[in-house]
Every structure is written in C-alpha cells, then in structure tokens.
Short mmCIF file of C-alpha atoms in Angstrom, two decimals:
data_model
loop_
_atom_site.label_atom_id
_atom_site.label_comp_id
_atom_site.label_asym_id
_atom_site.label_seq_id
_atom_site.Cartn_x
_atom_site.Cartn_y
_atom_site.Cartn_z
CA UNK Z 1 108.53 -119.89 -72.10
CA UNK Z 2 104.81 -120.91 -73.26
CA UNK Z 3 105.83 -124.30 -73.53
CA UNK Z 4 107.14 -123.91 -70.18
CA UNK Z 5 104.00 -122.47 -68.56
CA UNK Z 6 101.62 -124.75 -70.73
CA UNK Z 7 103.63 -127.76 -69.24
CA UNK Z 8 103.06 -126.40 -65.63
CA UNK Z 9 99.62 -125.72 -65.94
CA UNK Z 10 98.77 -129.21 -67.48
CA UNK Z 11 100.52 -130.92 -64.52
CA UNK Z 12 98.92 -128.76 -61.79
CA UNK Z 13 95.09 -129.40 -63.63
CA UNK Z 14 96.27 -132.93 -63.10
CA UNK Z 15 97.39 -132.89 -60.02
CA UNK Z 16 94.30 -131.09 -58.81
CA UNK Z 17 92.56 -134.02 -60.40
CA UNK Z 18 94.40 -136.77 -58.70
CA UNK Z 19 94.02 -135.14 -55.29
CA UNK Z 20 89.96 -134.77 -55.92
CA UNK Z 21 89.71 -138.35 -56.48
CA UNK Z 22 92.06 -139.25 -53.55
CA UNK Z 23 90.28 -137.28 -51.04
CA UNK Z 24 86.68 -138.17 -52.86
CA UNK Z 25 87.53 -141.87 -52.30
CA UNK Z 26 88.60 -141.19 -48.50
CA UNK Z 27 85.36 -139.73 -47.83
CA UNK Z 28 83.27 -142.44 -49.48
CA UNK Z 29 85.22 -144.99 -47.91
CA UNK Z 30 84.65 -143.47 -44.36
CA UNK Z 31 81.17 -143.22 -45.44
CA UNK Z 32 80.71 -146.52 -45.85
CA UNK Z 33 82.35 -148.55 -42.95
CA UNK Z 34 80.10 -149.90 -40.79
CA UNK Z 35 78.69 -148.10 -38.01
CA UNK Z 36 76.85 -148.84 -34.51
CA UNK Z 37 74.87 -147.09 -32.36
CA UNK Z 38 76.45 -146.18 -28.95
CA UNK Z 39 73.82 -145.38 -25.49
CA UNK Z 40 75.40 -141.94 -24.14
CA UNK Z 41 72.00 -141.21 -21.91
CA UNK Z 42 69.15 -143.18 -20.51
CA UNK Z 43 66.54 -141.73 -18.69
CA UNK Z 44 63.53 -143.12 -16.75
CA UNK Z 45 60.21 -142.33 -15.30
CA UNK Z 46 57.34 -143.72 -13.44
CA UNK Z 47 54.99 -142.80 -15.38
CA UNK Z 48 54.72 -143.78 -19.23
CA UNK Z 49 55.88 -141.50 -21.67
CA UNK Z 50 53.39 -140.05 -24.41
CA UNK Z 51 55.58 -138.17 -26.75
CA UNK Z 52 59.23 -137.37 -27.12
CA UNK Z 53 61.61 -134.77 -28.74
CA UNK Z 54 65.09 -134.99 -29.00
CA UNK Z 55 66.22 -131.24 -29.70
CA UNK Z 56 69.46 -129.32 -30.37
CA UNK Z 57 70.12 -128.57 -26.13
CA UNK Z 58 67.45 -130.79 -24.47
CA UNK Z 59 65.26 -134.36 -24.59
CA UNK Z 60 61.94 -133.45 -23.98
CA UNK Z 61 59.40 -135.85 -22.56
CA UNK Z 62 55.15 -135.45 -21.98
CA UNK Z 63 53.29 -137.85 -19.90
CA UNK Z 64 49.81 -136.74 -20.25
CA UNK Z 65 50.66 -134.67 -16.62
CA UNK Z 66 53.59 -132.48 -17.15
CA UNK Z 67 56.35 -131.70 -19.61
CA UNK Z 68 59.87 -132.57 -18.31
CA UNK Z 69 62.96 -131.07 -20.10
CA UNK Z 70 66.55 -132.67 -19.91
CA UNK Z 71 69.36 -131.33 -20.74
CA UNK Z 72 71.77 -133.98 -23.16
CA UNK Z 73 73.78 -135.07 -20.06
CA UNK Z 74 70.29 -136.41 -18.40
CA UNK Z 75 69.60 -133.87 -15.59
CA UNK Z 76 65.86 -132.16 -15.15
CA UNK Z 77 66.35 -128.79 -16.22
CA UNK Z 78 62.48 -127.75 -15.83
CA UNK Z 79 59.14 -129.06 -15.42
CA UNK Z 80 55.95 -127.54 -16.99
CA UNK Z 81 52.64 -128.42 -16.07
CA UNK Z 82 49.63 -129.28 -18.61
CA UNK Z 83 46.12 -129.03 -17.96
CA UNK Z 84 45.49 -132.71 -18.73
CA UNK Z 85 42.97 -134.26 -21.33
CA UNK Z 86 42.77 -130.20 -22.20
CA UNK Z 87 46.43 -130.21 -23.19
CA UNK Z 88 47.59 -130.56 -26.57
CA UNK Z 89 51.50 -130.68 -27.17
CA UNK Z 90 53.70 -129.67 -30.37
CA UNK Z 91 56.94 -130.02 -31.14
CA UNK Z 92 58.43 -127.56 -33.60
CA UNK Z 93 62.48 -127.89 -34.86
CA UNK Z 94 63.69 -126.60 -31.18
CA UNK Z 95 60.29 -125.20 -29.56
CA UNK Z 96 58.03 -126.83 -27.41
CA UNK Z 97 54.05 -125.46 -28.52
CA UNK Z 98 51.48 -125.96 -25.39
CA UNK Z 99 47.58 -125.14 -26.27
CA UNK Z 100 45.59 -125.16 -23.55
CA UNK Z 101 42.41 -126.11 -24.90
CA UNK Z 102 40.17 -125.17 -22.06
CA UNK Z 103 41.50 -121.47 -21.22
CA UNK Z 104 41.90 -121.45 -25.28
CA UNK Z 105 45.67 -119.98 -24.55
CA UNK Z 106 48.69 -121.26 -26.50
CA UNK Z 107 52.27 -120.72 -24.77
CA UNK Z 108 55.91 -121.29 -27.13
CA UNK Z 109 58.34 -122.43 -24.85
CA UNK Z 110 62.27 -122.33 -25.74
CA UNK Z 111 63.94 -126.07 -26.05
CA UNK Z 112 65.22 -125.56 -22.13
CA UNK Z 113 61.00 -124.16 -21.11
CA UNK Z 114 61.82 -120.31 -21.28
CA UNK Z 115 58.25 -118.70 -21.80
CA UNK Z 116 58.32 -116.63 -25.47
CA UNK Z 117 54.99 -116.58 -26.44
CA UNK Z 118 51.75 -116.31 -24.54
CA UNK Z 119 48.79 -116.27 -27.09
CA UNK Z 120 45.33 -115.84 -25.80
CA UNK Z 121 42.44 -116.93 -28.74
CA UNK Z 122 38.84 -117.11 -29.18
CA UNK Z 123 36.38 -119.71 -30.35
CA UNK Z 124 36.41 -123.43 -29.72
CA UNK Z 125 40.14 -123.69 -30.44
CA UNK Z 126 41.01 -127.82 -31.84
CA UNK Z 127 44.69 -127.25 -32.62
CA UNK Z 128 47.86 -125.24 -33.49
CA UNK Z 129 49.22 -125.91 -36.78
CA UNK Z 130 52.97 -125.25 -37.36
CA UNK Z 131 53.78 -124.62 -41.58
CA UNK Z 132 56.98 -123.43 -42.55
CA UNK Z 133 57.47 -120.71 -39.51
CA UNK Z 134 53.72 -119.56 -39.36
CA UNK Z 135 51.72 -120.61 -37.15
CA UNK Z 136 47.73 -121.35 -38.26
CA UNK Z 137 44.83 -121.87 -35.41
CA UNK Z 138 42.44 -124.79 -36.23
CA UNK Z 139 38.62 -124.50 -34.31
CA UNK Z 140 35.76 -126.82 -34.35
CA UNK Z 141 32.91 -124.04 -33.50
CA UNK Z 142 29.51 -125.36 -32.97
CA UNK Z 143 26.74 -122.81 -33.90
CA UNK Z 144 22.83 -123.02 -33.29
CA UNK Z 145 22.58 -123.15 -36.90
CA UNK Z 146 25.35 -126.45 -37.09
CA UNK Z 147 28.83 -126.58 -36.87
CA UNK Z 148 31.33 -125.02 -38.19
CA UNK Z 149 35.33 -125.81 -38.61
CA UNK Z 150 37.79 -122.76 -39.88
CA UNK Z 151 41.37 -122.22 -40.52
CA UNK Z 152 43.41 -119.36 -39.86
CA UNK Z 153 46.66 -117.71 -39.64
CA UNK Z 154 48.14 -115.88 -36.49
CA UNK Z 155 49.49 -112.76 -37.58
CA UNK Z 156 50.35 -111.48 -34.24
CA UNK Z 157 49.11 -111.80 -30.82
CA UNK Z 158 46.06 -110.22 -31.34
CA UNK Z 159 45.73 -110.54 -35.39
CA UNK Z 160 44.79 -113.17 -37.55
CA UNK Z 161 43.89 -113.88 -40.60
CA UNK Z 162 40.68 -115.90 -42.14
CA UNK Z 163 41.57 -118.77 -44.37
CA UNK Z 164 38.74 -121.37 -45.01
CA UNK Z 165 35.46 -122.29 -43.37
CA UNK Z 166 33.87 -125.50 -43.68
CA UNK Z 167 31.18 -127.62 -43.00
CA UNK Z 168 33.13 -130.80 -43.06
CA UNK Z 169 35.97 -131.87 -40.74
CA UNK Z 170 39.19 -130.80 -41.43
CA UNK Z 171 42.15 -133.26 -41.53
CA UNK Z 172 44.91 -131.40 -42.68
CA UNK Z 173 46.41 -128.60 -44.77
CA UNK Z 174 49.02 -127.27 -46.90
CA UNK Z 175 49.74 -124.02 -48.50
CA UNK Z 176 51.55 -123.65 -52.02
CA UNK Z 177 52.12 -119.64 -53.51
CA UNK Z 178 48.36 -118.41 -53.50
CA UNK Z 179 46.64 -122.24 -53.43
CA UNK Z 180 45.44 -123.78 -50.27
CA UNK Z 181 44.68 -127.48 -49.76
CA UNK Z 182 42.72 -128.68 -47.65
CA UNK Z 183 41.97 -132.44 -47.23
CA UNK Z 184 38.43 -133.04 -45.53
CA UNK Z 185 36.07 -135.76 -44.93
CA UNK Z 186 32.53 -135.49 -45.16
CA UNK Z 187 29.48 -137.88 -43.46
CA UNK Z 188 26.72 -139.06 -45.79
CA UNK Z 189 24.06 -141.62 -45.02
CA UNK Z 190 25.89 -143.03 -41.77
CA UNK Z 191 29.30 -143.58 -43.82
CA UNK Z 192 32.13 -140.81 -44.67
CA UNK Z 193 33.67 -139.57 -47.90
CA UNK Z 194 36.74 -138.17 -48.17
CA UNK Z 195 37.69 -134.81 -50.59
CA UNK Z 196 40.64 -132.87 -51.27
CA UNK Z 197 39.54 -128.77 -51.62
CA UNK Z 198 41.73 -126.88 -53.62
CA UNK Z 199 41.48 -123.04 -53.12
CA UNK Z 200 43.22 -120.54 -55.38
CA UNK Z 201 41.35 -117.07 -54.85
CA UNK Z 202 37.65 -117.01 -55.82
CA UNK Z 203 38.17 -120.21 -58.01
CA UNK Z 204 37.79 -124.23 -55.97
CA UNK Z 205 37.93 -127.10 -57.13
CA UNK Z 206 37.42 -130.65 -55.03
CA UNK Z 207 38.73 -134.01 -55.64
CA UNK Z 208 36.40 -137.57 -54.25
CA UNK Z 209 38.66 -139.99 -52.58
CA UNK Z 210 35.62 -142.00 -50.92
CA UNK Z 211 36.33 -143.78 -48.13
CA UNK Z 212 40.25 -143.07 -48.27
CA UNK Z 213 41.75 -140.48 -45.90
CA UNK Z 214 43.85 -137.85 -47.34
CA UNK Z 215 47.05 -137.66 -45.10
CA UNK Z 216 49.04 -135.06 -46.69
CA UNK Z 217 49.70 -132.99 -50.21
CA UNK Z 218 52.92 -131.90 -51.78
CA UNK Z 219 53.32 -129.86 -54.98
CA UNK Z 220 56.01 -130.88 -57.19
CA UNK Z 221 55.74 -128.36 -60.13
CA UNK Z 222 53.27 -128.68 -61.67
CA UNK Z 223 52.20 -132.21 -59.98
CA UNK Z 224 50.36 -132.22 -56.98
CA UNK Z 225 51.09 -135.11 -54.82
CA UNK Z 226 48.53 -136.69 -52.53
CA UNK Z 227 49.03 -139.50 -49.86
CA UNK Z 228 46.04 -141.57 -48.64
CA UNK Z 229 45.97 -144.03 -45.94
CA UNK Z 230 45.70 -146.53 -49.09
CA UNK Z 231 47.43 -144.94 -52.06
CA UNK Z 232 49.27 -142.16 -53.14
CA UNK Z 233 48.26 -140.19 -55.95
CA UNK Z 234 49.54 -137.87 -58.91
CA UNK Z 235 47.13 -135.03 -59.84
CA UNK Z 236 48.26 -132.86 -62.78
CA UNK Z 237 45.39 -130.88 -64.05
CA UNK Z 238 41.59 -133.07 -63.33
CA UNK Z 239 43.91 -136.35 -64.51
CA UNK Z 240 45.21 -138.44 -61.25
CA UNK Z 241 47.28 -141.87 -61.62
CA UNK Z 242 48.11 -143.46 -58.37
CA UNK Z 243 49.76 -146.69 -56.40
CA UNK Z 244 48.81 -148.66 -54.15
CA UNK Z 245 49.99 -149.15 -50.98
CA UNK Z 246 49.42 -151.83 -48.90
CA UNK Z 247 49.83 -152.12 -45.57
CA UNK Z 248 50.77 -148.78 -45.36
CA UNK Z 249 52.30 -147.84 -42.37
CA UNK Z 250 54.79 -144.30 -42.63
CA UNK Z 251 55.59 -141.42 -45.19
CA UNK Z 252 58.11 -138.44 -45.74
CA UNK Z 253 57.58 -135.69 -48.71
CA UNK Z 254 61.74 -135.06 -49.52
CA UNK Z 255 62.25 -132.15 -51.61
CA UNK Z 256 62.52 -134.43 -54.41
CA UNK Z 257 61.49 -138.07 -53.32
CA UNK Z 258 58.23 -139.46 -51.16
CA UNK Z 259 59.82 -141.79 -48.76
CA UNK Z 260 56.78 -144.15 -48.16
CA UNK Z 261 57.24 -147.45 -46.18
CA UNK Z 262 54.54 -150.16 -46.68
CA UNK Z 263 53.86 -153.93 -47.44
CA UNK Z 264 57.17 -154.02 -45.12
CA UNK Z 265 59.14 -152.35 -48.05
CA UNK Z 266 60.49 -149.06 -47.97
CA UNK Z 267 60.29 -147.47 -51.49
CA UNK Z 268 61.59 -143.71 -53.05
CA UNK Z 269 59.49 -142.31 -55.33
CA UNK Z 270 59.77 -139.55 -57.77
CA UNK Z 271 57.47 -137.34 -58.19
CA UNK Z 272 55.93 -138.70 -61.65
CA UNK Z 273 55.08 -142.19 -59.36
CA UNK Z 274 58.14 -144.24 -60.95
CA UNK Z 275 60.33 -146.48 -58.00
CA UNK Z 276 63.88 -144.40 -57.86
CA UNK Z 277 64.37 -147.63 -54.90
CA UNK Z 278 62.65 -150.18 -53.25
CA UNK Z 279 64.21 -152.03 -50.21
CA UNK Z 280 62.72 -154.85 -48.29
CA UNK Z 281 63.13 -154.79 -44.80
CA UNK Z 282 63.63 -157.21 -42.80
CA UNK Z 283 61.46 -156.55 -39.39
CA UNK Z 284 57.99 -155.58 -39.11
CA UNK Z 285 57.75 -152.14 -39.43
CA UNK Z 286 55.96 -149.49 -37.24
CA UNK Z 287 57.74 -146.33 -38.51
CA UNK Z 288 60.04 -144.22 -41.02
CA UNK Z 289 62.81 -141.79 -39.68
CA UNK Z 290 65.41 -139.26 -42.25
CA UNK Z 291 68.13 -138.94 -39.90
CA UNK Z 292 71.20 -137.21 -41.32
CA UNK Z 293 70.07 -137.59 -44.97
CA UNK Z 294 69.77 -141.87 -44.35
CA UNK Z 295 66.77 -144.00 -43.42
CA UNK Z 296 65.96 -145.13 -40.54
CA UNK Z 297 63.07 -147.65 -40.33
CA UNK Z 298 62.10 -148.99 -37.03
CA UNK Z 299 59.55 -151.71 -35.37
CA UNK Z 300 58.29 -152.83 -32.38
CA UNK Z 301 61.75 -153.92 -30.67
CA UNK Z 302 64.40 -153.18 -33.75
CA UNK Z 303 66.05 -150.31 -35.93
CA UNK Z 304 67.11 -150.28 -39.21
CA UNK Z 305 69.23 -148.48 -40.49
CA UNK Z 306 70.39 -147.84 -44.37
CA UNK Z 307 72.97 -145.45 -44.29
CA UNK Z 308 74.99 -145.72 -47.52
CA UNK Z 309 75.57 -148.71 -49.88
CA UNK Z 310 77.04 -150.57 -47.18
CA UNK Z 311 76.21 -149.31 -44.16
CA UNK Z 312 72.95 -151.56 -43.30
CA UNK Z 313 72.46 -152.84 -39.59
CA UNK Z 314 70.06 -153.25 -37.33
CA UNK Z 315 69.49 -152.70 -33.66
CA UNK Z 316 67.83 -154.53 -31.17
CA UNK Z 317 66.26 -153.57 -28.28
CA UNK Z 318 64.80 -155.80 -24.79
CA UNK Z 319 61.81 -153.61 -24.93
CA UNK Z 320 59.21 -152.58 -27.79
CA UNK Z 321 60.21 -149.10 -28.83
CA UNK Z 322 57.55 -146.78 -28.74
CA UNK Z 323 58.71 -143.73 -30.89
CA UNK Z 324 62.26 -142.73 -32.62
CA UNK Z 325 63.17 -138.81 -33.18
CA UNK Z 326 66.06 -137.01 -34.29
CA UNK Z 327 68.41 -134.04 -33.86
CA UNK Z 328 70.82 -135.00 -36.65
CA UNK Z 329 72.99 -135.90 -34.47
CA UNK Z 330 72.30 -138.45 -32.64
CA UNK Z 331 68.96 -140.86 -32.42
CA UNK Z 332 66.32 -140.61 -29.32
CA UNK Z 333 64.61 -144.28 -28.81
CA UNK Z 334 61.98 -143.81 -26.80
CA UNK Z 335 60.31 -147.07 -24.88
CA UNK Z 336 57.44 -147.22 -22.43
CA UNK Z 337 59.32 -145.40 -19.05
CA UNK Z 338 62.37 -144.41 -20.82
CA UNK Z 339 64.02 -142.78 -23.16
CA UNK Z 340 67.10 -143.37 -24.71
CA UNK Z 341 69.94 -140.62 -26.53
CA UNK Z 342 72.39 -142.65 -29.22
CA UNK Z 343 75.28 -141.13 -31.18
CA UNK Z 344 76.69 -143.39 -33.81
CA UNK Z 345 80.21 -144.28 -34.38
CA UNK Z 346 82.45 -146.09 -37.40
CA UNK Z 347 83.35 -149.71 -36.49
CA UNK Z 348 87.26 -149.50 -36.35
CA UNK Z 349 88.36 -152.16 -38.60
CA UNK Z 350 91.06 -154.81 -37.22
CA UNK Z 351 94.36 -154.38 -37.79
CA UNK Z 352 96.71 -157.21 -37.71
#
C-alpha cells in the first residue's frame, strides 16, 4: 500500500510539474507575439493643448484657459475654469490638483471634476507638491529683510506642518523615514551653484554639485541616489561615484532600477551604478514612459516600444507628439490640438 501511494504521489508531483511548464510557456509565448497599437478615441480642440492625463474613467486636457474632462468614449463630461497665468495644474494617480496662485486656494477635483477639497493657504504660495498621498505646500515669501522659500506639509485644512526654510531656491524634495532632501541652488557672484541638503533632526549635512541641477533623490538602502541634469550619482556615507550622462533627456526611479534615457540609449541601472541593460534606440528621443511594467520611449513623431524580448515596434505618427501618459491600460498620445487614447492588441499570426 506505501508503494502504492508513493507511486501516486510521484506521478501527481510530476504531473503538477509538466502542467507548470505547459501553462508557463503559454503565457510567455502570448507575451511575446507581436503587438500594435489600435486608435479607440481621438479628440480635438481649437486651442493647443498644455498638459494631458489619461486616468482610470476620464482623459483630461488643460489649455492654459480651462480644464476639459472626457470620459473614455470622447464626450465632455465637465469643464473647469483656471485663473490663467495664476493657474498651476497637477495631476495625481486619478485626481486633478488646481492652485490658484492669486486667491492662494488649492481645489482636488475627482477624475470626472467633482469638487473634494477646497484648501484656502497663506503666504506667497509657488506650488503643491504631491509625495506618496501627502500633500506639501511650497512658497517663495519675500520679506523686507530678503526672501525667503519654505516647505511644508498640509495636515488638514487648516493645519500644517513646518518642514525647511531656506534662503536658496528650492528645486525639489524627497522624504525618506526621518531624513529630508532637499535639492537647492544657490546664486554667487552672477553664476549659480547647486547643493543637495540633507536633514535628519538637528543634524545637516550639504553636498556641492556646482553648476549641475539636482533633479531628483532616491534612497536605496543605504545608497542615496541622485540624478543631475548631467550625471547621476551614488552617495553612501561623504563618498559619491557617478556616470555620466550625456545628452540626457528622461528618468524613472523603479523600486529597484533607474530607468534613465540619454545619448539616445535607454539604460537600467542598479542601484550600485552597474548597467543591468542598455538599449539603443533607434529615433531621437524626447521622453521615457513605464507603461504596464515595459518601456515606452517616444520622440518627436514616433513610439517605441520594448515590451518583452520580442515585442519591439515602433509607431509613427503624421504629427510631432507632444506628450505620452498612461493608465496601464491603454496609451494617451497627445499632439498639438489633439489627443489620442490607444489600447494595444497581439498580432494574430497567419494561419494557413
């Protein structure tokens, strides 16, 4: 009777085995057919387009005048007016951010323009900041005894909390635990200096990047990662390696890659600065796009996409393409007047 069961059990582990690797090569072979991208919406306007969002419900469009919201199938859904060359606009996940810089009031608007939030604030507000959920307020105050730039976090309507006051200008941020890191630039003798601030409590400590402008940070244990508009850098302790990148042109910090695209090459690093892959492309670049875990890297009047081993292709377009987003579903290609919504689909191969 052992025998018996031992036999059993031995072909069911094996036949568990053969189905994993059946199915397993199904999927990768679906994965890796060929796709193309397929126009489900196009919509126009006579006036040219600023910024657009594609998000889970709506496309989303700003021309420097209003904000007009879609819904997928193309139809107006609502139109929000903006206040101008006073008007900044933000696009967070599926929210729609609107600070009105001259009556220093910031309004959150639902994906389809339902009113959620209506934040009145103080000071000479610059910008809203959007990190991980929280939102931070950004001012450029001028003072009679010079100016002053701060950051904060909005607590609640009426609430916030003080983070960092500066003399310098402020080009971003990024928060890490109890650390705070802040990437400035500083004017000296009718040129500029750029430094990287790193608070943690009552102790600081700042980094000289001279005439290089500190885009973004990233901590990767116990590496700090920091992207110039020339190199990027490792930092672990006051020791800093970096690479240069020329012709830089796009970035994305992955949880465990930096996507950066320059020199018309889009390379993966690790966090330690060694190439995981390099890829030339084959158009002149403009801008980098994750879509769907793949890479999408797209030019004046073409898209490229790598999706997969063997899933390269490009697409063309008649006009130069201003701006791509995503939803993860499908691609929004956004030209001069227009916008456009793809979906992709597998290339059905021939059968005889």
């Amino acid at each position: 009777m052992k025998k018996t069961s031992k036999a059993k059990y031995l072909l069911l582990v094996l036949g568990l085995i053969f189905l994993v690797i059946v199915l397993n090569k199904l999927i990768v072979d679906r994965m890796q057919r060929p796709v193309k991208m397929v126009e489900t919406e196009s919509i126009w306007q006579d006036v040219e387009i600023q910024k657009a969002k594609l998000t889970d419900s709506s496309i989303v469009t700003w021309d420097n005048s209003s904000i007009k919201i879609y819904n997928l199938q193309g139809d107006l859904v609502e139109e929000i007016l903006g206040n101008g060359y006073y008007t900044n606009i933000y696009f967070f996940n599926n929210e729609i951010g609107v600070l009105d810089k001259q009556l220093n009031v910031f309004y959150l608007y639902s994906s389809l323009g339902d009113l959620k939030e209506k934040i009145e604030l103080t000071g000479s507000v610059y910008s809203v900041i959007n990190k991980e959920g929280s939102f931070f307020v950004h001012r450029k105050d001028q003072l009679q005894e010079g100016r002053l730039e701060s950051l904060s976090k909005l607590e609640t309507r009426a609430k916030e909390s003080p983070l960092y006051e500066t003399e310098r200008f402020i080009i971003n941020f990024d928060i890490d635990n109890s650390k705070l890191y802040v990437s400035e630039i500083t004017t000296e003798n009718y040129s500029y200096k750029s430094v990287l601030s790193i608070i943690d409590g009552k102790e600081s400590s700042v980094f000289d990047f001279g005439n290089e402008t500190v885009l973004e940070t990233k901590v990767y244990g116990k590496r700090l990662l920091a992207l110039t508009n020339k190199n990027l850098y490792n930092i672990v302790g006051n020791e800093r390696k970096k690479v240069e990148l020329k012709n830089f042109k796009d970035y994305r910090f992955e949880d465990k890659k930096i996507l950066v695209l320059y020199d018309n090459k889009l390379v993966l690093f690790n966090p330690d600065l060694t190439i995981d892959k390099s890829v030339d492309i084959g158009i002149t670049t403009s801008g980098l796009l994750v879509h769907d875990g793949s890479y999408f890297v797209w030019g004046p009047t073409d898209i490229v996409g790598f999706v997969g081993e063997q899933r390269t292709f490009t697409k063309s377009f008649e006009s130069i393409v201003y701006g791509v987003d995503s939803n993860d579903k499908g691609l929004l290609v956004t030209h001069k007047y227009n916008t456009e919504l793809y979906l992709f689909e597998l290339i059905e191969e021939e059968k005889n």
